[in-house]
Amino acid sequence: MGSAITGWGEALPDHVVTNDDFASRLDTSDEWIVARTGIRERRMGGSTSELAAEAGRAALKVAGLEGSDVDLLVLATTTPDQAIPATSSAVHDALDCRGGAFDLNAACAGFVYALVTADALLGIGHHRRALVIGSETLTKLTDQQDRSTAVLFGDGAAAVVLESGARDELVVAYDLGVDGSATPLLYADHGGYIHMEGREVFRRAVRAELESIERVLESAGARPEDVALFVPHQANVRIIEAVNQRVGLPMERTALVLDRTGNTSAASIPLALAEAADAGRVSEGDLVLLSGFGAGMTWASAVIRWGRRGVGR
Ligand code: ACO
């Protein structure tokens, strides 16, 4: 028995920060930011738990479910509200969920790690409905006076509802990995701001994502032309273009939100997926490729089959 994504939703803070807002107080420009990253604006505000609960509520609404129907909650985040307890506890309470809840930190690859984990737990048979959320408030970890990182990151959340009982498997194939020796390239100490060796992270991100996509497509027995929609981590449009060009995935079949959200780490892939689903860009039976990389350095790719055949209520 497989599982299916039956709901999706997002939450973005109201406050929009444009490139010109940064240019008015830092030595940067809209032209530089757009040309080097593809980002035009990002959102700022809220807490990780508030954004996660709002996204979760929206996803449950699309699925036609209540929080009490959920018996597993996985929250992917690198920006928990507190060191203790896990932020998923507050989200579980806000949505009145049942069953267990935990946080998962795999940086920008976190949502794919969480999706694969939730799908596997549903597959064991003890859970029926999982809420998988990516939620981040990265602007709190970013030195707003540092032009090399401030312009890149934004706040936001998105969620999907997974239900068991589907005829097809949701996760057709996946590839998870980490290179812990690359930790010094991208980190934030407790109480400190994000430090990033941007150029080296860029180089490694392209290579890690490319190799991970090749592995996951091979495991799925799929070719790039079989992928109906590619949902990459939204860090930099130049990374996405470089990967797409080498894999042979056209930008027309790629979900992009980073021009409006910036890099929202674990929230970026579900945000792009939720917007694509809302726009009707995925249909029953479609293969969707998700791929992300991030601090750690982690990476995660999954080929999933869209559609809810067999999930009857
Ligand atoms: N405005 C103007 N100039 C800038 C800005 C800015 N906002 N930021 C940096 N610069 C300058 C630099 O100081 C540098 O100047 P110098 O040559 O005088 O030293 C120059 O621009 C070029 O800097 P580079 O770092 O070489 O620029 P690059 O083209 O590599 O772009 C960027 C920088 C956007 C950070 C890019 O390297 C990148 O996207 N890296 C990957 C980031 C990423 O993907 N992170 C993902 C993980 S995030 C996570 O896990 C939380």
mmCIF file of C-alpha atoms and ligand atoms in Angstrom:
data_model
loop_
_atom_site.group_PDB
_atom_site.id
_atom_site.type_symbol
_atom_site.label_atom_id
_atom_site.label_comp_id
_atom_site.label_asym_id
_atom_site.label_seq_id
_atom_site.Cartn_x
_atom_site.Cartn_y
_atom_site.Cartn_z
ATOM 1 C CA MET A 1 0.000 0.000 0.000
ATOM 2 C CA GLY A 2 1.338 3.442 -0.899
ATOM 3 C CA SER A 3 0.687 6.971 0.220
ATOM 4 C CA ALA A 4 -0.358 10.108 -1.607
ATOM 5 C CA ILE A 5 -0.095 13.853 -1.251
ATOM 6 C CA THR A 6 -3.702 14.939 -0.776
ATOM 7 C CA GLY A 7 -3.190 18.505 0.442
ATOM 8 C CA TRP A 8 -0.677 21.321 0.248
ATOM 9 C CA GLY A 9 -0.467 24.880 1.495
ATOM 10 C CA GLU A 10 1.865 27.732 2.261
ATOM 11 C CA ALA A 11 2.366 30.636 4.657
ATOM 12 C CA LEU A 12 4.370 33.756 3.873
ATOM 13 C CA PRO A 13 4.740 36.755 6.203
ATOM 14 C CA ASP A 14 3.043 39.942 4.941
ATOM 15 C CA HIS A 15 6.179 42.102 5.145
ATOM 16 C CA VAL A 16 7.913 42.260 1.737
ATOM 17 C CA VAL A 17 11.587 43.295 1.589
ATOM 18 C CA THR A 18 12.631 44.347 -1.922
ATOM 19 C CA ASN A 19 16.131 44.550 -3.357
ATOM 20 C CA ASP A 20 15.759 48.333 -3.376
ATOM 21 C CA ASP A 21 15.124 48.220 0.380
ATOM 22 C CA PHE A 22 18.611 46.694 0.784
ATOM 23 C CA ALA A 23 20.128 49.068 -1.788
ATOM 24 C CA SER A 24 18.833 52.030 0.239
ATOM 25 C CA ARG A 25 21.028 51.056 3.233
ATOM 26 C CA LEU A 26 23.751 48.661 1.974
ATOM 27 C CA ASP A 27 26.363 48.785 -0.803
ATOM 28 C CA THR A 28 24.317 46.665 -3.211
ATOM 29 C CA SER A 29 21.810 47.084 -6.046
ATOM 30 C CA ASP A 30 18.723 45.493 -7.521
ATOM 31 C CA GLU A 31 20.745 44.789 -10.699
ATOM 32 C CA TRP A 32 23.488 42.892 -8.791
ATOM 33 C CA ILE A 33 21.049 40.818 -6.740
ATOM 34 C CA VAL A 34 18.835 39.895 -9.702
ATOM 35 C CA ALA A 35 21.778 39.090 -11.987
ATOM 36 C CA ARG A 36 23.733 37.040 -9.403
ATOM 37 C CA THR A 37 20.793 35.268 -7.669
ATOM 38 C CA GLY A 38 17.465 35.762 -9.483
ATOM 39 C CA ILE A 39 15.935 37.097 -6.236
ATOM 40 C CA ARG A 40 13.733 40.230 -6.445
ATOM 41 C CA GLU A 41 12.071 40.226 -3.042
ATOM 42 C CA ARG A 42 11.673 38.075 0.067
ATOM 43 C CA ARG A 43 9.304 37.955 3.056
ATOM 44 C CA MET A 44 10.263 38.698 6.646
ATOM 45 C CA GLY A 45 8.464 38.047 9.928
ATOM 46 C CA GLY A 46 6.593 35.573 12.079
ATOM 47 C CA SER A 47 7.956 32.661 14.053
ATOM 48 C CA THR A 48 8.794 29.226 12.677
ATOM 49 C CA SER A 49 5.924 27.618 14.622
ATOM 50 C CA GLU A 50 3.360 30.256 13.596
ATOM 51 C CA LEU A 51 4.276 29.972 9.916
ATOM 52 C CA ALA A 52 4.337 26.164 10.136
ATOM 53 C CA ALA A 53 0.885 26.035 11.741
ATOM 54 C CA GLU A 54 -0.549 28.403 9.119
ATOM 55 C CA ALA A 55 0.898 26.334 6.257
ATOM 56 C CA GLY A 56 -0.294 23.124 7.926
ATOM 57 C CA ARG A 57 -3.819 24.521 8.314
ATOM 58 C CA ALA A 58 -3.884 25.473 4.622
ATOM 59 C CA ALA A 59 -2.690 22.002 3.560
ATOM 60 C CA LEU A 60 -5.290 20.285 5.773
ATOM 61 C CA LYS A 61 -8.010 22.448 4.224
ATOM 62 C CA VAL A 62 -7.062 21.340 0.697
ATOM 63 C CA ALA A 63 -7.086 17.706 1.903
ATOM 64 C CA GLY A 64 -10.486 18.226 3.572
ATOM 65 C CA LEU A 65 -9.089 17.148 6.941
ATOM 66 C CA GLU A 66 -8.828 18.447 10.501
ATOM 67 C CA GLY A 67 -5.694 18.546 12.632
ATOM 68 C CA SER A 68 -7.131 15.702 14.709
ATOM 69 C CA ASP A 69 -7.017 13.482 11.597
ATOM 70 C CA VAL A 70 -3.211 13.752 11.569
ATOM 71 C CA ASP A 71 -1.333 11.052 13.485
ATOM 72 C CA LEU A 72 2.243 11.993 12.526
ATOM 73 C CA LEU A 73 3.826 15.429 12.207
ATOM 74 C CA VAL A 74 7.320 16.024 10.813
ATOM 75 C CA LEU A 75 8.667 19.573 10.810
ATOM 76 C CA ALA A 76 11.775 20.253 8.733
ATOM 77 C CA THR A 77 13.542 23.347 10.038
ATOM 78 C CA THR A 78 16.976 24.805 10.751
ATOM 79 C CA THR A 79 15.460 27.730 12.638
ATOM 80 C CA PRO A 80 13.508 26.289 15.589
ATOM 81 C CA ASP A 81 11.722 28.770 17.882
ATOM 82 C CA GLN A 82 13.745 27.549 20.862
ATOM 83 C CA ALA A 83 16.628 25.159 21.571
ATOM 84 C CA ILE A 84 14.207 23.081 23.680
ATOM 85 C CA PRO A 85 11.562 21.851 23.006
ATOM 86 C CA ALA A 86 11.205 20.890 19.351
ATOM 87 C CA THR A 87 9.125 23.450 17.453
ATOM 88 C CA SER A 88 6.894 20.645 16.174
ATOM 89 C CA SER A 89 5.421 20.429 19.712
ATOM 90 C CA ALA A 90 3.931 23.928 19.386
ATOM 91 C CA VAL A 91 2.660 23.158 15.868
ATOM 92 C CA HIS A 92 1.128 19.863 17.040
ATOM 93 C CA ASP A 93 -0.674 21.767 19.801
ATOM 94 C CA ALA A 94 -1.796 24.654 17.552
ATOM 95 C CA LEU A 95 -3.316 22.242 15.021
ATOM 96 C CA ASP A 96 -4.650 19.806 17.623
ATOM 97 C CA CYS A 97 -2.939 16.850 15.954
ATOM 98 C CA ARG A 98 -2.703 13.320 17.361
ATOM 99 C CA GLY A 99 0.254 10.915 17.409
ATOM 100 C CA GLY A 100 3.917 11.868 17.430
ATOM 101 C CA ALA A 101 5.756 14.939 16.226
ATOM 102 C CA PHE A 102 9.420 15.730 15.722
ATOM 103 C CA ASP A 103 11.741 18.285 14.143
ATOM 104 C CA LEU A 104 14.165 17.263 11.446
ATOM 105 C CA ASN A 105 17.218 19.373 10.597
ATOM 106 C CA ALA A 106 18.877 18.647 7.275
ATOM 107 C CA ALA A 107 19.126 22.328 6.268
ATOM 108 C CA CYS A 108 17.784 23.090 2.781
ATOM 109 C CA ALA A 109 17.494 19.370 2.017
ATOM 110 C CA GLY A 110 15.266 18.994 5.089
ATOM 111 C CA PHE A 111 11.885 18.836 3.386
ATOM 112 C CA VAL A 112 12.883 15.952 1.118
ATOM 113 C CA TYR A 113 14.420 14.112 4.097
ATOM 114 C CA ALA A 114 11.144 14.687 5.986
ATOM 115 C CA LEU A 115 8.937 13.567 3.098
ATOM 116 C CA VAL A 116 10.902 10.354 2.626
ATOM 117 C CA THR A 117 10.827 9.690 6.398
ATOM 118 C CA ALA A 118 7.069 10.282 6.706
ATOM 119 C CA ASP A 119 6.332 8.140 3.647
ATOM 120 C CA ALA A 120 8.432 5.304 5.108
ATOM 121 C CA LEU A 121 6.657 5.550 8.501
ATOM 122 C CA LEU A 122 3.247 5.482 6.795
ATOM 123 C CA GLY A 123 4.459 2.439 4.877
ATOM 124 C CA ILE A 124 5.055 0.531 8.135
ATOM 125 C CA GLY A 125 1.313 0.782 8.682
ATOM 126 C CA HIS A 126 1.003 2.384 12.114
ATOM 127 C CA HIS A 127 0.013 5.831 10.828
ATOM 128 C CA ARG A 128 -2.664 6.932 8.394
ATOM 129 C CA ARG A 129 -2.088 10.635 7.870
ATOM 130 C CA ALA A 130 1.078 12.658 8.137
ATOM 131 C CA LEU A 131 1.617 16.380 7.984
ATOM 132 C CA VAL A 132 5.048 17.243 6.584
ATOM 133 C CA ILE A 133 6.060 20.873 6.953
ATOM 134 C CA GLY A 134 9.090 22.944 5.985
ATOM 135 C CA SER A 135 9.207 26.200 7.967
ATOM 136 C CA GLU A 136 11.998 28.730 8.408
ATOM 137 C CA THR A 137 12.723 32.174 9.802
ATOM 138 C CA LEU A 138 16.212 32.564 8.362
ATOM 139 C CA THR A 139 16.172 36.351 8.494
ATOM 140 C CA LYS A 140 16.684 36.002 12.266
ATOM 141 C CA LEU A 141 19.941 34.130 11.620
ATOM 142 C CA THR A 142 21.125 36.606 9.013
ATOM 143 C CA ASP A 143 23.189 39.709 9.754
ATOM 144 C CA GLN A 144 21.017 42.342 8.066
ATOM 145 C CA GLN A 145 24.149 44.544 7.660
ATOM 146 C CA ASP A 146 26.044 41.874 5.682
ATOM 147 C CA ARG A 147 25.217 42.327 2.005
ATOM 148 C CA SER A 148 26.693 38.946 1.060
ATOM 149 C CA THR A 149 24.071 36.986 3.053
ATOM 150 C CA ALA A 150 21.246 39.414 3.970
ATOM 151 C CA VAL A 151 19.915 39.640 0.424
ATOM 152 C CA LEU A 152 19.728 35.854 0.004
ATOM 153 C CA PHE A 153 17.415 34.594 2.736
ATOM 154 C CA GLY A 154 13.707 34.908 3.513
ATOM 155 C CA ASP A 155 11.054 33.567 5.907
ATOM 156 C CA GLY A 156 8.173 31.243 5.037
ATOM 157 C CA ALA A 157 6.620 27.812 5.342
ATOM 158 C CA ALA A 158 4.794 25.214 3.285
ATOM 159 C CA ALA A 159 3.257 21.855 4.068
ATOM 160 C CA VAL A 160 1.875 18.712 2.504
ATOM 161 C CA VAL A 161 -0.584 16.126 3.833
ATOM 162 C CA LEU A 162 0.314 12.495 3.185
ATOM 163 C CA GLU A 163 -2.373 9.826 3.394
ATOM 164 C CA SER A 164 -1.878 6.076 3.288
ATOM 165 C CA GLY A 165 -4.010 3.733 1.228
ATOM 166 C CA ALA A 166 -2.980 4.897 -2.244
ATOM 167 C CA ARG A 167 -2.675 2.364 -5.031
ATOM 168 C CA ASP A 168 0.716 3.660 -6.138
ATOM 169 C CA GLU A 169 3.805 4.387 -4.107
ATOM 170 C CA LEU A 170 4.423 8.083 -3.480
ATOM 171 C CA VAL A 171 8.218 7.898 -3.297
ATOM 172 C CA VAL A 172 9.359 5.982 -6.357
ATOM 173 C CA ALA A 173 13.054 6.492 -5.543
ATOM 174 C CA TYR A 174 15.168 8.670 -3.275
ATOM 175 C CA ASP A 175 18.759 9.626 -2.631
ATOM 176 C CA LEU A 176 19.912 11.143 0.671
ATOM 177 C CA GLY A 177 23.467 12.193 1.468
ATOM 178 C CA VAL A 178 25.776 14.396 3.480
ATOM 179 C CA ASP A 179 29.402 15.509 3.330
ATOM 180 C CA GLY A 180 30.170 16.568 6.890
ATOM 181 C CA SER A 181 33.687 17.695 5.971
ATOM 182 C CA ALA A 182 32.098 20.700 4.217
ATOM 183 C CA THR A 183 30.546 22.057 7.447
ATOM 184 C CA PRO A 184 32.899 25.090 7.682
ATOM 185 C CA LEU A 185 31.543 26.387 4.360
ATOM 186 C CA LEU A 186 28.118 27.165 5.776
ATOM 187 C CA TYR A 187 27.204 27.382 9.454
ATOM 188 C CA ALA A 188 25.711 29.501 12.220
ATOM 189 C CA ASP A 189 26.973 29.158 15.794
ATOM 190 C CA HIS A 190 24.482 29.283 18.683
ATOM 191 C CA GLY A 191 23.519 32.940 19.006
ATOM 192 C CA GLY A 192 25.467 33.866 15.870
ATOM 193 C CA TYR A 193 24.705 34.668 12.250
ATOM 194 C CA ILE A 194 25.028 32.585 9.108
ATOM 195 C CA HIS A 195 28.556 32.394 7.742
ATOM 196 C CA MET A 196 28.810 31.215 4.139
ATOM 197 C CA GLU A 197 31.621 30.739 1.628
ATOM 198 C CA GLY A 198 29.211 31.540 -1.198
ATOM 199 C CA ARG A 199 31.382 30.723 -4.199
ATOM 200 C CA GLU A 200 32.481 27.306 -2.862
ATOM 201 C CA VAL A 201 28.945 26.447 -1.698
ATOM 202 C CA PHE A 202 27.731 27.300 -5.199
ATOM 203 C CA ARG A 203 30.321 25.004 -6.831
ATOM 204 C CA ARG A 204 29.602 22.087 -4.508
ATOM 205 C CA ALA A 205 25.832 22.592 -4.666
ATOM 206 C CA VAL A 206 25.774 22.191 -8.442
ATOM 207 C CA ARG A 207 27.908 19.047 -8.250
ATOM 208 C CA ALA A 208 25.993 17.472 -5.327
ATOM 209 C CA GLU A 209 22.579 18.142 -6.835
ATOM 210 C CA LEU A 210 23.627 16.952 -10.265
ATOM 211 C CA GLU A 211 25.040 13.663 -8.997
ATOM 212 C CA SER A 212 22.082 13.099 -6.672
ATOM 213 C CA ILE A 213 19.597 13.687 -9.501
ATOM 214 C CA GLU A 214 21.467 11.264 -11.746
ATOM 215 C CA ARG A 215 21.365 8.603 -9.021
ATOM 216 C CA VAL A 216 17.682 9.084 -8.198
ATOM 217 C CA LEU A 217 16.585 9.071 -11.847
ATOM 218 C CA GLU A 218 18.528 5.869 -12.390
ATOM 219 C CA SER A 219 16.949 4.217 -9.309
ATOM 220 C CA ALA A 220 13.517 5.293 -10.532
ATOM 221 C CA GLY A 221 14.233 3.971 -14.024
ATOM 222 C CA ALA A 222 13.265 7.399 -15.348
ATOM 223 C CA ARG A 223 14.804 9.732 -17.926
ATOM 224 C CA PRO A 224 14.796 13.536 -17.612
ATOM 225 C CA GLU A 225 12.057 13.687 -20.259
ATOM 226 C CA ASP A 226 9.807 11.534 -18.032
ATOM 227 C CA VAL A 227 9.840 14.231 -15.330
ATOM 228 C CA ALA A 228 6.662 16.327 -15.575
ATOM 229 C CA LEU A 229 7.815 18.850 -12.975
ATOM 230 C CA PHE A 230 11.198 19.549 -11.381
ATOM 231 C CA VAL A 231 11.077 21.223 -7.967
ATOM 232 C CA PRO A 232 14.605 22.269 -6.997
ATOM 233 C CA HIS A 233 15.789 23.966 -3.811
ATOM 234 C CA GLN A 234 15.402 27.704 -4.381
ATOM 235 C CA ALA A 235 18.791 29.211 -3.464
ATOM 236 C CA ASN A 236 20.033 30.798 -6.660
ATOM 237 C CA VAL A 237 18.543 30.701 -10.163
ATOM 238 C CA ARG A 238 22.052 30.259 -11.583
ATOM 239 C CA ILE A 239 22.444 26.997 -9.634
ATOM 240 C CA ILE A 240 19.075 25.813 -10.959
ATOM 241 C CA GLU A 241 19.949 26.784 -14.548
ATOM 242 C CA ALA A 242 23.349 25.060 -14.331
ATOM 243 C CA VAL A 243 21.799 21.839 -13.013
ATOM 244 C CA ASN A 244 18.923 21.904 -15.507
ATOM 245 C CA GLN A 245 21.216 22.436 -18.433
ATOM 246 C CA ARG A 246 23.492 19.534 -17.468
ATOM 247 C CA VAL A 247 20.652 17.115 -16.621
ATOM 248 C CA GLY A 248 18.578 18.139 -19.641
ATOM 249 C CA LEU A 249 15.568 19.501 -17.760
ATOM 250 C CA PRO A 250 13.899 22.528 -19.364
ATOM 251 C CA MET A 251 13.142 25.605 -17.234
ATOM 252 C CA GLU A 252 9.494 25.441 -18.475
ATOM 253 C CA ARG A 253 9.062 22.238 -16.452
ATOM 254 C CA THR A 254 10.756 23.703 -13.369
ATOM 255 C CA ALA A 255 8.948 25.242 -10.390
ATOM 256 C CA LEU A 256 10.397 28.611 -9.340
ATOM 257 C CA VAL A 257 9.430 30.877 -6.457
ATOM 258 C CA LEU A 258 12.794 32.279 -5.375
ATOM 259 C CA ASP A 259 12.309 35.580 -7.212
ATOM 260 C CA ARG A 260 9.540 36.308 -4.649
ATOM 261 C CA THR A 261 10.739 34.371 -1.587
ATOM 262 C CA GLY A 262 14.549 34.290 -1.603
ATOM 263 C CA ASN A 263 16.135 31.208 -0.072
ATOM 264 C CA THR A 264 13.751 29.817 2.560
ATOM 265 C CA SER A 265 15.847 26.684 3.222
ATOM 266 C CA ALA A 266 13.607 23.727 4.201
ATOM 267 C CA ALA A 267 10.494 25.667 3.144
ATOM 268 C CA SER A 268 11.671 26.341 -0.387
ATOM 269 C CA ILE A 269 10.850 23.014 -2.062
ATOM 270 C CA PRO A 270 7.347 22.675 -0.557
ATOM 271 C CA LEU A 271 6.639 26.355 -1.348
ATOM 272 C CA ALA A 272 7.504 25.776 -5.002
ATOM 273 C CA LEU A 273 5.584 22.476 -5.032
ATOM 274 C CA ALA A 274 2.480 24.004 -3.426
ATOM 275 C CA GLU A 275 2.425 26.906 -5.901
ATOM 276 C CA ALA A 276 2.870 24.522 -8.840
ATOM 277 C CA ALA A 277 0.052 22.303 -7.542
ATOM 278 C CA ASP A 278 -2.207 25.343 -7.088
ATOM 279 C CA ALA A 279 -1.432 26.376 -10.660
ATOM 280 C CA GLY A 280 -2.457 22.918 -11.917
ATOM 281 C CA ARG A 281 1.033 22.092 -13.155
ATOM 282 C CA VAL A 282 0.864 18.474 -11.884
ATOM 283 C CA SER A 283 -1.644 15.790 -12.843
ATOM 284 C CA GLU A 284 -2.570 12.286 -11.728
ATOM 285 C CA GLY A 285 0.290 9.882 -12.415
ATOM 286 C CA ASP A 286 2.929 12.555 -13.138
ATOM 287 C CA LEU A 287 6.510 11.995 -12.012
ATOM 288 C CA VAL A 288 7.797 14.925 -9.969
ATOM 289 C CA LEU A 289 11.486 15.333 -9.159
ATOM 290 C CA LEU A 290 12.437 17.100 -5.914
ATOM 291 C CA SER A 291 16.051 17.960 -5.170
ATOM 292 C CA GLY A 292 17.778 20.073 -2.538
ATOM 293 C CA PHE A 293 21.179 20.707 -0.965
ATOM 294 C CA GLY A 294 22.247 22.739 2.007
ATOM 295 C CA ALA A 295 24.409 23.254 5.059
ATOM 296 C CA GLY A 296 26.051 20.114 6.274
ATOM 297 C CA MET A 297 26.480 19.784 3.368
ATOM 298 C CA THR A 298 23.362 17.725 2.922
ATOM 299 C CA TRP A 299 21.572 16.771 -0.232
ATOM 300 C CA ALA A 300 18.342 14.915 -0.960
ATOM 301 C CA SER A 301 16.466 14.012 -4.117
ATOM 302 C CA ALA A 302 13.246 12.105 -4.621
ATOM 303 C CA VAL A 303 11.163 11.040 -7.580
ATOM 304 C CA ILE A 304 7.533 11.022 -6.463
ATOM 305 C CA ARG A 305 4.374 9.993 -8.269
ATOM 306 C CA TRP A 306 1.612 12.597 -8.081
ATOM 307 C CA GLY A 307 -1.975 11.427 -7.639
ATOM 308 C CA ARG A 308 -4.332 10.054 -5.053
ATOM 309 C CA ARG A 309 -5.808 6.930 -6.675
ATOM 310 C CA GLY A 310 -6.986 4.567 -3.969
ATOM 311 C CA VAL A 311 -7.241 7.171 -1.220
ATOM 312 C CA GLY A 312 -10.981 7.093 -0.649
ATOM 313 C CA ARG A 313 -12.841 8.725 2.171
HETATM 314 N N1 ACO B 1 25.776 43.245 -3.649
HETATM 315 C C1 ACO B 1 26.866 43.629 -4.322
HETATM 316 N N2 ACO B 1 28.027 42.940 -4.292
HETATM 317 C C2 ACO B 1 28.055 41.820 -3.543
HETATM 318 C C3 ACO B 1 26.949 41.375 -2.801
HETATM 319 C C4 ACO B 1 25.775 42.126 -2.869
HETATM 320 N N3 ACO B 1 24.639 41.785 -2.211
HETATM 321 N N4 ACO B 1 27.291 40.233 -2.161
HETATM 322 C C5 ACO B 1 28.567 39.982 -2.483
HETATM 323 N N5 ACO B 1 29.036 40.942 -3.305
HETATM 324 C C6 ACO B 1 30.364 41.084 -3.883
HETATM 325 C C7 ACO B 1 31.417 40.315 -3.138
HETATM 326 O O1 ACO B 1 31.878 41.063 -2.043
HETATM 327 C C8 ACO B 1 32.470 40.129 -4.195
HETATM 328 O O2 ACO B 1 33.262 41.295 -4.270
HETATM 329 P P1 ACO B 1 34.862 41.184 -4.436
HETATM 330 O O3 ACO B 1 35.046 40.470 -5.747
HETATM 331 O O4 ACO B 1 35.260 42.594 -4.403
HETATM 332 O O5 ACO B 1 35.321 40.365 -3.256
HETATM 333 C C9 ACO B 1 31.688 40.041 -5.500
HETATM 334 O O6 ACO B 1 30.377 40.537 -5.196
HETATM 335 C C10 ACO B 1 31.575 38.636 -6.056
HETATM 336 O O7 ACO B 1 31.270 37.755 -4.984
HETATM 337 P P2 ACO B 1 31.062 36.221 -5.216
HETATM 338 O O8 ACO B 1 30.831 35.581 -3.890
HETATM 339 O O9 ACO B 1 32.103 35.653 -6.099
HETATM 340 O O10 ACO B 1 29.713 36.285 -6.057
HETATM 341 P P3 ACO B 1 28.914 35.086 -6.660
HETATM 342 O O11 ACO B 1 28.684 35.315 -8.055
HETATM 343 O O12 ACO B 1 29.486 33.757 -6.239
HETATM 344 O O13 ACO B 1 27.506 35.239 -5.920
HETATM 345 C C11 ACO B 1 26.315 34.211 -4.115
HETATM 346 C C12 ACO B 1 27.436 35.182 -4.520
HETATM 347 C C13 ACO B 1 25.019 34.771 -4.618
HETATM 348 C C14 ACO B 1 26.282 34.114 -2.599
HETATM 349 C C15 ACO B 1 26.553 32.834 -4.743
HETATM 350 O O14 ACO B 1 27.884 32.439 -4.495
HETATM 351 C C16 ACO B 1 25.642 31.773 -4.208
HETATM 352 O O15 ACO B 1 24.465 31.794 -4.480
HETATM 353 N N6 ACO B 1 26.206 30.786 -3.521
HETATM 354 C C17 ACO B 1 25.427 29.648 -3.055
HETATM 355 C C18 ACO B 1 24.564 30.001 -1.903
HETATM 356 C C19 ACO B 1 23.686 28.809 -1.576
HETATM 357 O O16 ACO B 1 23.237 28.131 -2.454
HETATM 358 N N7 ACO B 1 23.432 28.507 -0.327
HETATM 359 C C20 ACO B 1 22.608 27.305 -0.146
HETATM 360 C C21 ACO B 1 22.543 26.783 1.070
HETATM 361 S S1 ACO B 1 21.761 27.823 2.208
HETATM 362 C C22 ACO B 1 21.407 26.875 3.603
HETATM 363 O O17 ACO B 1 21.631 25.708 3.665
HETATM 364 C C23 ACO B 1 20.845 27.616 4.798
#
